[in-house]
PDB file of C-alpha atoms in Angstrom:
ATOM      1  CA  MET A   1    -153.864-112.850  80.639  1.00 52.00           C
ATOM      2  CA  PRO A   2    -151.207-113.124  83.374  1.00 55.00           C
ATOM      3  CA  GLY A   3    -149.131-115.095  80.923  1.00 61.00           C
ATOM      4  CA  SER A   4    -149.579-112.419  78.242  1.00 78.00           C
ATOM      5  CA  PHE A   5    -148.559-109.681  80.684  1.00 80.00           C
ATOM      6  CA  ALA A   6    -145.449-111.607  81.683  1.00 82.00           C
ATOM      7  CA  GLU A   7    -144.567-112.104  78.024  1.00 85.00           C
ATOM      8  CA  PHE A   8    -145.133-108.382  77.326  1.00 85.00           C
ATOM      9  CA  ARG A   9    -142.954-107.462  80.320  1.00 85.00           C
ATOM     10  CA  ARG A  10    -140.197-109.827  79.224  1.00 86.00           C
ATOM     11  CA  ARG A  11    -140.221-108.500  75.666  1.00 88.00           C
ATOM     12  CA  SER A  12    -140.235-104.902  76.899  1.00 89.00           C
ATOM     13  CA  ILE A  13    -137.231-105.453  79.157  1.00 90.00           C
ATOM     14  CA  SER A  14    -135.431-107.233  76.318  1.00 91.00           C
ATOM     15  CA  SER A  15    -136.149-104.340  73.924  1.00 91.00           C
ATOM     16  CA  ILE A  16    -134.988-101.750  76.472  1.00 92.00           C
ATOM     17  CA  MET A  17    -131.746-103.631  77.132  1.00 93.00           C
ATOM     18  CA  PHE A  18    -131.142-104.014  73.397  1.00 92.00           C
ATOM     19  CA  GLY A  19    -131.705-100.287  72.932  1.00 93.00           C
ATOM     20  CA  LEU A  20    -129.306 -99.418  75.774  1.00 94.00           C
ATOM     21  CA  CYS A  21    -126.593-101.722  74.431  1.00 94.00           C
ATOM     22  CA  ALA A  22    -127.012-100.436  70.866  1.00 93.00           C
ATOM     23  CA  GLY A  23    -126.998 -96.847  72.151  1.00 94.00           C
ATOM     24  CA  GLY A  24    -123.790 -97.460  74.128  1.00 94.00           C
ATOM     25  CA  ALA A  25    -122.109 -99.015  71.098  1.00 94.00           C
ATOM     26  CA  ALA A  26    -123.256 -96.156  68.854  1.00 95.00           C
ATOM     27  CA  LEU A  27    -121.981 -93.600  71.390  1.00 95.00           C
ATOM     28  CA  ILE A  28    -118.536 -95.214  71.482  1.00 94.00           C
ATOM     29  CA  VAL A  29    -118.347 -95.376  67.679  1.00 94.00           C
ATOM     30  CA  ALA A  30    -119.482 -91.746  67.414  1.00 95.00           C
ATOM     31  CA  ILE A  31    -116.848 -90.548  69.910  1.00 94.00           C
ATOM     32  CA  LEU A  32    -114.164 -92.574  68.135  1.00 90.00           C
ATOM     33  CA  LEU A  33    -115.143 -91.186  64.729  1.00 92.00           C
ATOM     34  CA  LEU A  34    -115.236 -87.656  66.180  1.00 93.00           C
ATOM     35  CA  VAL A  35    -111.727 -87.990  67.613  1.00 89.00           C
ATOM     36  CA  ILE A  36    -110.319 -89.550  64.437  1.00 87.00           C
ATOM     37  CA  GLY A  37    -112.056 -86.960  62.274  1.00 89.00           C
ATOM     38  CA  TYR A  38    -110.629 -84.124  64.365  1.00 88.00           C
ATOM     39  CA  LEU A  39    -107.109 -85.594  64.182  1.00 86.00           C
ATOM     40  CA  VAL A  40    -107.380 -86.040  60.417  1.00 87.00           C
ATOM     41  CA  TRP A  41    -108.751 -82.513  59.965  1.00 88.00           C
ATOM     42  CA  ILE A  42    -106.020 -80.845  62.010  1.00 85.00           C
ATOM     43  CA  GLY A  43    -103.141 -83.177  61.150  1.00 83.00           C
ATOM     44  CA  VAL A  44    -103.514 -83.885  57.437  1.00 85.00           C
ATOM     45  CA  ALA A  45    -102.721 -80.265  56.521  1.00 83.00           C
ATOM     46  CA  SER A  46     -99.202 -80.729  57.909  1.00 81.00           C
ATOM     47  CA  LEU A  47     -98.531 -84.059  56.212  1.00 85.00           C
ATOM     48  CA  SER A  48     -96.203 -83.892  53.264  1.00 85.00           C
ATOM     49  CA  TRP A  49     -93.467 -85.856  51.577  1.00 87.00           C
ATOM     50  CA  GLU A  50     -90.961 -83.668  53.386  1.00 86.00           C
ATOM     51  CA  PHE A  51     -92.531 -84.570  56.740  1.00 87.00           C
ATOM     52  CA  LEU A  52     -92.045 -88.287  56.038  1.00 88.00           C
ATOM     53  CA  THR A  53     -88.565 -88.120  54.506  1.00 88.00           C
ATOM     54  CA  SER A  54     -86.670 -85.299  56.215  1.00 88.00           C
ATOM     55  CA  VAL A  55     -85.228 -84.852  59.695  1.00 87.00           C
ATOM     56  CA  PRO A  56     -85.492 -81.869  62.076  1.00 87.00           C
ATOM     57  CA  THR A  57     -83.589 -78.823  60.883  1.00 85.00           C
ATOM     58  CA  GLY A  58     -83.270 -77.018  64.203  1.00 81.00           C
ATOM     59  CA  ASP A  59     -85.034 -73.983  62.701  1.00 82.00           C
ATOM     60  CA  VAL A  60     -88.252 -73.391  64.654  1.00 79.00           C
ATOM     61  CA  ALA A  61     -89.817 -71.580  61.692  1.00 80.00           C
ATOM     62  CA  HIS A  62     -89.087 -74.526  59.349  1.00 83.00           C
ATOM     63  CA  PRO A  63     -88.712 -77.556  61.672  1.00 84.00           C
ATOM     64  CA  GLY A  64     -88.402 -80.143  58.867  1.00 84.00           C
ATOM     65  CA  GLY A  65     -89.884 -83.609  59.203  1.00 87.00           C
ATOM     66  CA  MET A  66     -90.064 -86.670  61.444  1.00 90.00           C
ATOM     67  CA  ARG A  67     -88.424 -89.452  59.447  1.00 91.00           C
ATOM     68  CA  HIS A  68     -86.002 -90.113  62.298  1.00 90.00           C
ATOM     69  CA  ALA A  69     -88.908 -90.549  64.757  1.00 92.00           C
ATOM     70  CA  ILE A  70     -90.906 -92.814  62.428  1.00 92.00           C
ATOM     71  CA  ASP A  71     -87.898 -95.072  61.840  1.00 93.00           C
ATOM     72  CA  GLY A  72     -87.115 -95.043  65.564  1.00 93.00           C
ATOM     73  CA  THR A  73     -90.634 -96.094  66.554  1.00 93.00           C
ATOM     74  CA  ILE A  74     -90.636 -98.978  64.072  1.00 93.00           C
ATOM     75  CA  ILE A  75     -87.250-100.210  65.334  1.00 94.00           C
ATOM     76  CA  LEU A  76     -88.187 -99.865  69.007  1.00 94.00           C
ATOM     77  CA  VAL A  77     -91.469-101.766  68.563  1.00 93.00           C
ATOM     78  CA  ALA A  78     -89.692-104.463  66.542  1.00 94.00           C
ATOM     79  CA  LEU A  79     -86.960-104.911  69.175  1.00 95.00           C
ATOM     80  CA  ALA A  80     -89.458-104.973  72.047  1.00 95.00           C
ATOM     81  CA  SER A  81     -91.673-107.452  70.185  1.00 94.00           C
ATOM     82  CA  ALA A  82     -88.696-109.710  69.409  1.00 95.00           C
ATOM     83  CA  VAL A  83     -88.217-110.082  73.164  1.00 94.00           C
ATOM     84  CA  GLY A  84     -91.713-109.631  74.552  1.00 94.00           C
ATOM     85  CA  VAL A  85     -93.776-111.785  72.184  1.00 94.00           C
ATOM     86  CA  PRO A  86     -91.865-115.099  72.566  1.00 95.00           C
ATOM     87  CA  ILE A  87     -91.556-114.726  76.344  1.00 95.00           C
ATOM     88  CA  GLY A  88     -95.182-113.661  76.735  1.00 94.00           C
ATOM     89  CA  VAL A  89     -96.552-116.454  74.542  1.00 94.00           C
ATOM     90  CA  LEU A  90     -94.448-119.109  76.294  1.00 94.00           C
ATOM     91  CA  ALA A  91     -95.526-117.799  79.696  1.00 93.00           C
ATOM     92  CA  GLY A  92     -99.174-117.884  78.556  1.00 93.00           C
ATOM     93  CA  ILE A  93     -98.754-121.473  77.348  1.00 93.00           C
ATOM     94  CA  TYR A  94     -97.287-122.457  80.718  1.00 91.00           C
ATOM     95  CA  LEU A  95    -100.140-120.805  82.615  1.00 90.00           C
ATOM     96  CA  SER A  96    -102.786-122.459  80.450  1.00 90.00           C
ATOM     97  CA  GLU A  97    -101.385-125.887  79.675  1.00 89.00           C
ATOM     98  CA  TYR A  98     -99.743-126.781  82.975  1.00 85.00           C
ATOM     99  CA  PRO A  99    -102.435-126.058  85.568  1.00 74.00           C
ATOM    100  CA  GLY A 100    -101.031-128.805  87.789  1.00 71.00           C
ATOM    101  CA  GLU A 101     -98.057-126.574  88.549  1.00 69.00           C
ATOM    102  CA  HIS A 102    -100.318-124.326  90.621  1.00 71.00           C
ATOM    103  CA  VAL A 103     -97.558-123.637  93.143  1.00 75.00           C
ATOM    104  CA  VAL A 104     -95.826-121.712  90.371  1.00 79.00           C
ATOM    105  CA  THR A 105     -98.684-120.732  88.042  1.00 80.00           C
ATOM    106  CA  ASN A 106    -100.856-119.004  90.650  1.00 84.00           C
ATOM    107  CA  PRO A 107     -98.097-116.614  91.836  1.00 86.00           C
ATOM    108  CA  LEU A 108     -96.992-116.121  88.218  1.00 87.00           C
ATOM    109  CA  ARG A 109    -100.538-115.231  87.162  1.00 87.00           C
ATOM    110  CA  PHE A 110    -100.854-112.789  90.081  1.00 88.00           C
ATOM    111  CA  ILE A 111     -97.514-111.159  89.238  1.00 89.00           C
ATOM    112  CA  ALA A 112     -98.526-110.829  85.576  1.00 87.00           C
ATOM    113  CA  ASP A 113    -101.776-109.116  86.585  1.00 87.00           C
ATOM    114  CA  VAL A 114     -99.905-106.710  88.864  1.00 88.00           C
ATOM    115  CA  LEU A 115     -97.275-105.915  86.236  1.00 87.00           C
ATOM    116  CA  ALA A 116     -99.955-105.281  83.602  1.00 84.00           C
ATOM    117  CA  GLY A 117    -101.334-102.520  85.812  1.00 85.00           C
ATOM    118  CA  VAL A 118     -98.038-100.848  86.734  1.00 87.00           C
ATOM    119  CA  PRO A 119     -97.936 -97.221  85.463  1.00 89.00           C
ATOM    120  CA  SER A 120     -95.604 -96.835  82.528  1.00 90.00           C
ATOM    121  CA  ILE A 121     -93.599 -94.074  84.211  1.00 90.00           C
ATOM    122  CA  VAL A 122     -92.688 -96.567  86.954  1.00 92.00           C
ATOM    123  CA  VAL A 123     -91.427 -98.924  84.260  1.00 92.00           C
ATOM    124  CA  GLY A 124     -89.356 -96.071  82.857  1.00 91.00           C
ATOM    125  CA  ILE A 125     -87.759 -95.316  86.216  1.00 92.00           C
ATOM    126  CA  LEU A 126     -87.045 -99.018  86.765  1.00 91.00           C
ATOM    127  CA  GLY A 127     -85.507 -99.187  83.295  1.00 91.00           C
ATOM    128  CA  TYR A 128     -83.284 -96.245  84.166  1.00 92.00           C
ATOM    129  CA  GLU A 129     -82.124 -97.773  87.450  1.00 91.00           C
ATOM    130  CA  LEU A 130     -81.798-101.374  86.241  1.00 91.00           C
ATOM    131  CA  VAL A 131     -80.516-100.873  82.684  1.00 90.00           C
ATOM    132  CA  VAL A 132     -79.263 -97.353  81.985  1.00 90.00           C
ATOM    133  CA  VAL A 133     -77.292 -96.791  85.206  1.00 89.00           C
ATOM    134  CA  PRO A 134     -75.607-100.268  85.291  1.00 89.00           C
ATOM    135  CA  VAL A 135     -74.645-100.005  81.607  1.00 88.00           C
ATOM    136  CA  SER A 136     -73.221 -96.538  82.274  1.00 85.00           C
ATOM    137  CA  ARG A 137     -71.061 -97.941  85.065  1.00 86.00           C
ATOM    138  CA  TRP A 138     -69.999-100.894  82.947  1.00 85.00           C
ATOM    139  CA  THR A 139     -69.026 -98.750  79.955  1.00 81.00           C
ATOM    140  CA  GLN A 140     -67.651 -95.990  82.205  1.00 76.00           C
ATOM    141  CA  SER A 141     -69.676 -93.375  80.330  1.00 72.00           C
ATOM    142  CA  SER A 142     -71.691 -90.509  81.829  1.00 70.00           C
ATOM    143  CA  VAL A 143     -75.202 -91.840  81.122  1.00 68.00           C
ATOM    144  CA  SER A 144     -75.957 -94.634  78.625  1.00 82.00           C
ATOM    145  CA  PHE A 145     -79.392 -93.841  77.277  1.00 90.00           C
ATOM    146  CA  SER A 146     -80.042 -96.115  74.309  1.00 91.00           C
ATOM    147  CA  GLY A 147     -82.621 -97.705  72.086  1.00 92.00           C
ATOM    148  CA  TYR A 148     -81.842-101.066  73.675  1.00 93.00           C
ATOM    149  CA  ALA A 149     -82.830 -99.703  77.095  1.00 93.00           C
ATOM    150  CA  GLY A 150     -86.022 -98.260  75.603  1.00 94.00           C
ATOM    151  CA  ALA A 151     -86.881-101.549  73.914  1.00 94.00           C
ATOM    152  CA  ALA A 152     -86.258-103.431  77.178  1.00 94.00           C
ATOM    153  CA  ALA A 153     -88.677-101.136  79.018  1.00 94.00           C
ATOM    154  CA  LEU A 154     -91.317-101.578  76.306  1.00 95.00           C
ATOM    155  CA  ALA A 155     -90.840-105.371  76.348  1.00 95.00           C
ATOM    156  CA  PHE A 156     -91.377-105.295  80.124  1.00 94.00           C
ATOM    157  CA  ILE A 157     -94.771-103.661  79.515  1.00 93.00           C
ATOM    158  CA  MET A 158     -95.595-106.066  76.708  1.00 94.00           C
ATOM    159  CA  ILE A 159     -94.846-109.419  78.363  1.00 94.00           C
ATOM    160  CA  PRO A 160     -97.667-109.562  80.977  1.00 93.00           C
ATOM    161  CA  ILE A 161    -100.257-108.400  78.431  1.00 93.00           C
ATOM    162  CA  VAL A 162     -99.261-111.066  75.908  1.00 94.00           C
ATOM    163  CA  ALA A 163     -98.966-113.750  78.611  1.00 93.00           C
ATOM    164  CA  ARG A 164    -102.437-113.202  80.081  1.00 91.00           C
ATOM    165  CA  THR A 165    -104.081-112.841  76.657  1.00 92.00           C
ATOM    166  CA  THR A 166    -102.410-116.009  75.399  1.00 93.00           C
ATOM    167  CA  GLU A 167    -103.526-117.913  78.486  1.00 92.00           C
ATOM    168  CA  GLU A 168    -107.149-116.828  78.113  1.00 91.00           C
ATOM    169  CA  MET A 169    -107.216-117.615  74.380  1.00 91.00           C
ATOM    170  CA  LEU A 170    -105.695-121.077  74.874  1.00 92.00           C
ATOM    171  CA  ARG A 171    -108.265-121.851  77.550  1.00 91.00           C
ATOM    172  CA  LEU A 172    -111.004-121.331  74.930  1.00 90.00           C
ATOM    173  CA  VAL A 173    -109.691-124.229  72.833  1.00 90.00           C
ATOM    174  CA  PRO A 174    -111.898-127.276  73.605  1.00 90.00           C
ATOM    175  CA  LYS A 175    -110.287-129.959  75.741  1.00 88.00           C
ATOM    176  CA  THR A 176    -111.384-132.552  73.202  1.00 90.00           C
ATOM    177  CA  PHE A 177    -108.739-131.180  70.817  1.00 89.00           C
ATOM    178  CA  ARG A 178    -106.028-131.949  73.354  1.00 89.00           C
ATOM    179  CA  GLU A 179    -107.510-135.360  74.227  1.00 89.00           C
ATOM    180  CA  GLY A 180    -107.819-136.339  70.559  1.00 90.00           C
ATOM    181  CA  SER A 181    -104.235-135.351  69.816  1.00 89.00           C
ATOM    182  CA  LEU A 182    -102.860-137.213  72.828  1.00 89.00           C
ATOM    183  CA  ALA A 183    -104.990-140.249  71.956  1.00 91.00           C
ATOM    184  CA  LEU A 184    -103.390-140.339  68.487  1.00 90.00           C
ATOM    185  CA  GLY A 185     -99.951-140.600  70.060  1.00 89.00           C
ATOM    186  CA  ALA A 186     -98.800-136.990  69.938  1.00 89.00           C
ATOM    187  CA  THR A 187     -96.626-135.711  72.742  1.00 89.00           C
ATOM    188  CA  ARG A 188     -97.769-132.892  74.964  1.00 88.00           C
ATOM    189  CA  ALA A 189     -95.454-130.449  73.230  1.00 89.00           C
ATOM    190  CA  GLN A 190     -96.716-131.525  69.796  1.00 91.00           C
ATOM    191  CA  THR A 191    -100.287-131.120  71.003  1.00 91.00           C
ATOM    192  CA  ILE A 192     -99.606-127.608  72.278  1.00 91.00           C
ATOM    193  CA  PHE A 193     -97.717-126.289  69.256  1.00 90.00           C
ATOM    194  CA  ARG A 194     -99.565-128.155  66.468  1.00 89.00           C
ATOM    195  CA  VAL A 195    -103.126-128.267  67.808  1.00 89.00           C
ATOM    196  CA  VAL A 196    -103.833-125.908  70.707  1.00 91.00           C
ATOM    197  CA  LEU A 197    -101.781-122.871  69.702  1.00 89.00           C
ATOM    198  CA  PRO A 198    -102.938-122.872  66.051  1.00 87.00           C
ATOM    199  CA  GLY A 199    -106.517-123.208  67.282  1.00 85.00           C
ATOM    200  CA  ALA A 200    -106.156-119.996  69.265  1.00 87.00           C
ATOM    201  CA  PHE A 201    -104.023-118.157  66.721  1.00 85.00           C
ATOM    202  CA  GLY A 202    -106.561-115.428  66.007  1.00 81.00           C
ATOM    203  CA  GLY A 203    -107.019-114.493  69.662  1.00 84.00           C
ATOM    204  CA  VAL A 204    -103.310-114.708  70.441  1.00 89.00           C
ATOM    205  CA  ALA A 205    -102.499-112.522  67.428  1.00 86.00           C
ATOM    206  CA  THR A 206    -105.084-109.985  68.549  1.00 83.00           C
ATOM    207  CA  GLY A 207    -103.503-109.889  72.012  1.00 87.00           C
ATOM    208  CA  ILE A 208    -100.071-109.338  70.481  1.00 89.00           C
ATOM    209  CA  MET A 209    -101.493-106.551  68.330  1.00 85.00           C
ATOM    210  CA  LEU A 210    -103.019-104.859  71.368  1.00 84.00           C
ATOM    211  CA  ALA A 211     -99.709-105.086  73.211  1.00 90.00           C
ATOM    212  CA  MET A 212     -97.843-103.632  70.224  1.00 89.00           C
ATOM    213  CA  GLY A 213    -100.352-100.799  70.043  1.00 85.00           C
ATOM    214  CA  ARG A 214     -99.881-100.135  73.756  1.00 87.00           C
ATOM    215  CA  ILE A 215     -96.084 -99.892  73.575  1.00 91.00           C
ATOM    216  CA  ALA A 216     -96.101 -97.910  70.310  1.00 88.00           C
ATOM    217  CA  GLY A 217     -97.984 -95.150  72.110  1.00 86.00           C
ATOM    218  CA  GLU A 218     -95.820 -95.086  75.249  1.00 89.00           C
ATOM    219  CA  THR A 219     -93.779 -91.996  76.065  1.00 90.00           C
ATOM    220  CA  ALA A 220     -92.897 -92.090  79.772  1.00 90.00           C
ATOM    221  CA  PRO A 221     -90.672 -95.231  79.692  1.00 92.00           C
ATOM    222  CA  LEU A 222     -88.684 -93.821  76.765  1.00 93.00           C
ATOM    223  CA  LEU A 223     -88.033 -90.524  78.544  1.00 91.00           C
ATOM    224  CA  PHE A 224     -85.944 -92.402  81.125  1.00 92.00           C
ATOM    225  CA  THR A 225     -84.345 -94.980  78.832  1.00 92.00           C
ATOM    226  CA  ALA A 226     -84.090 -94.006  75.140  1.00 91.00           C
ATOM    227  CA  LEU A 227     -84.099 -90.251  75.872  1.00 88.00           C
ATOM    228  CA  GLY A 228     -84.845 -89.321  72.247  1.00 87.00           C
ATOM    229  CA  SER A 229     -82.759 -87.737  69.526  1.00 87.00           C
ATOM    230  CA  ARG A 230     -83.126 -85.209  66.723  1.00 86.00           C
ATOM    231  CA  LEU A 231     -80.721 -87.226  64.568  1.00 86.00           C
ATOM    232  CA  LEU A 232     -81.536 -89.951  62.069  1.00 87.00           C
ATOM    233  CA  THR A 233     -79.960 -93.042  63.608  1.00 87.00           C
ATOM    234  CA  HIS A 234     -80.598 -96.740  63.232  1.00 88.00           C
ATOM    235  CA  ASN A 235     -78.115 -97.724  65.944  1.00 89.00           C
ATOM    236  CA  PRO A 236     -80.022 -98.739  69.110  1.00 90.00           C
ATOM    237  CA  ALA A 237     -76.847 -98.380  71.161  1.00 89.00           C
ATOM    238  CA  GLU A 238     -77.272 -94.589  71.009  1.00 89.00           C
ATOM    239  CA  PRO A 239     -79.936 -92.238  72.388  1.00 90.00           C
ATOM    240  CA  PHE A 240     -82.868 -93.160  70.196  1.00 92.00           C
ATOM    241  CA  PRO A 241     -85.743 -91.168  68.665  1.00 92.00           C
ATOM    242  CA  SER A 242     -89.402 -92.142  68.672  1.00 92.00           C
ATOM    243  CA  LEU A 243     -92.622 -90.586  67.462  1.00 91.00           C
ATOM    244  CA  THR A 244     -94.127 -90.249  70.912  1.00 91.00           C
ATOM    245  CA  LEU A 245     -91.059 -88.467  72.305  1.00 91.00           C
ATOM    246  CA  GLN A 246     -90.919 -86.105  69.335  1.00 91.00           C
ATOM    247  CA  ILE A 247     -94.661 -85.430  69.571  1.00 91.00           C
ATOM    248  CA  TYR A 248     -94.281 -84.694  73.303  1.00 90.00           C
ATOM    249  CA  THR A 249     -91.356 -82.339  72.636  1.00 90.00           C
ATOM    250  CA  TYR A 250     -93.144 -80.437  69.876  1.00 90.00           C
ATOM    251  CA  ALA A 251     -96.585 -80.362  71.526  1.00 89.00           C
ATOM    252  CA  THR A 252     -95.230 -78.937  74.796  1.00 88.00           C
ATOM    253  CA  GLY A 253     -93.022 -76.372  73.030  1.00 86.00           C
ATOM    254  CA  PRO A 254     -93.937 -72.730  72.391  1.00 87.00           C
ATOM    255  CA  TYR A 255     -93.542 -72.736  68.588  1.00 88.00           C
ATOM    256  CA  PRO A 256     -96.663 -73.016  66.368  1.00 88.00           C
ATOM    257  CA  GLU A 257     -94.862 -74.784  63.506  1.00 88.00           C
ATOM    258  CA  GLN A 258     -93.644 -77.525  65.850  1.00 88.00           C
ATOM    259  CA  LYS A 259     -97.120 -77.914  67.341  1.00 89.00           C
ATOM    260  CA  ARG A 260     -98.436 -78.334  63.802  1.00 88.00           C
ATOM    261  CA  LEU A 261     -95.963 -81.148  63.187  1.00 89.00           C
ATOM    262  CA  ALA A 262     -96.981 -82.766  66.468  1.00 90.00           C
ATOM    263  CA  TRP A 263    -100.548 -83.156  65.171  1.00 91.00           C
ATOM    264  CA  ALA A 264     -99.233 -84.674  61.955  1.00 90.00           C
ATOM    265  CA  GLY A 265     -97.087 -87.043  64.024  1.00 90.00           C
ATOM    266  CA  ILE A 266    -100.133 -88.193  65.973  1.00 90.00           C
ATOM    267  CA  LEU A 267    -101.907 -88.920  62.713  1.00 90.00           C
ATOM    268  CA  VAL A 268     -98.950 -90.945  61.422  1.00 91.00           C
ATOM    269  CA  LEU A 269     -98.803 -92.909  64.680  1.00 89.00           C
ATOM    270  CA  LEU A 270    -102.514 -93.752  64.409  1.00 88.00           C
ATOM    271  CA  PHE A 271    -102.018 -94.839  60.797  1.00 88.00           C
ATOM    272  CA  MET A 272     -99.154 -97.138  61.817  1.00 87.00           C
ATOM    273  CA  LEU A 273    -101.340 -98.732  64.497  1.00 83.00           C
ATOM    274  CA  PHE A 274    -104.145 -99.139  61.959  1.00 84.00           C
ATOM    275  CA  VAL A 275    -101.802-100.902  59.526  1.00 85.00           C
ATOM    276  CA  VAL A 276    -100.531-103.263  62.246  1.00 80.00           C
ATOM    277  CA  ASN A 277    -104.092-103.984  63.365  1.00 77.00           C
ATOM    278  CA  LEU A 278    -105.338-104.641  59.842  1.00 82.00           C
ATOM    279  CA  SER A 279    -102.341-106.800  58.919  1.00 79.00           C
ATOM    280  CA  ILE A 280    -102.677-109.076  61.923  1.00 74.00           C
ATOM    281  CA  ARG A 281    -106.423-109.424  61.433  1.00 74.00           C
ATOM    282  CA  LEU A 282    -105.893-110.396  57.785  1.00 79.00           C
ATOM    283  CA  VAL A 283    -103.277-112.967  58.775  1.00 73.00           C
ATOM    284  CA  ALA A 284    -105.555-114.361  61.496  1.00 72.00           C
ATOM    285  CA  SER A 285    -108.497-114.505  59.090  1.00 75.00           C
ATOM    286  CA  ARG A 286    -106.514-116.312  56.406  1.00 72.00           C
ATOM    287  CA  HIS A 287    -105.151-118.726  59.001  1.00 67.00           C
ATOM    288  CA  ALA A 288    -108.666-119.514  60.241  1.00 66.00           C
ATOM    289  CA  ARG A 289    -109.947-120.055  56.696  1.00 66.00           C
ATOM    290  CA  PHE A 290    -106.966-122.286  55.919  1.00 60.00           C
ATOM    291  CA  ARG A 291    -107.658-124.410  59.001  1.00 60.00           C
ATOM    292  CA  VAL A 292    -111.274-125.006  58.047  1.00 54.00           C
ATOM    293  CA  GLY A 293    -110.302-125.697  54.430  1.00 50.00           C
ATOM    294  CA  VAL A 294    -112.293-122.799  52.886  1.00 44.00           C
TER     295      VAL A 294
END
């Protein structure tokens, strides 16, 4: 009987914990669906072909569309990723694959953790002081806000996230993979780039996706660096538009038509993040299936 009671108690605790975990997961999914449903309900009414293809008119009663902001966000994220992803991945490889360099890796890991937690508005102010102001002095212009400065600030946010995620994902690759590759005569670099990194591709890609989603939704750094623009421009050397800046401008303004477009802009931004998320997951899934020969 004591054994039966202990078994009953163990099963009861297990069932309660399962119920709590399932309830927590269901609550999160319900809140997420509620938020997305509300955004779709309030934002889809303002979506139109004109919203996606036209630029602001300057008329508050007929504000036009957000094509300039959509193009600007895509270009800013692409520029920041072109800088942040290679540097972050290489830093993650160094942290994971060269643990013997602890004199360097331990401080580097600590700095990456600190930088990952720095508020984005601080990054924006640093971008203004370290990029915008020096470029203004160099070009002898009043103030050189630009898309390049905005992309640099976003890359600064992206690098520590990608580096730490890459390190953690590479650490999950079994050591036997590395030992087998080295035993077959491969160099350390060949082992890293042909065995270890492909083995962690799915996790690394997910980390990159999360970092891209983080910077795509940032507003504060761009206020101090890219500034924003109502014009359709693809030249990052000029003040540059983005969806988040345009949404902030419209949402904090007094005009109902602009507020309506701000909701539509939020919906478009979420859709862009969904497409990036889905694309990277499909690539990671196909890569994993290719590696196992399915």
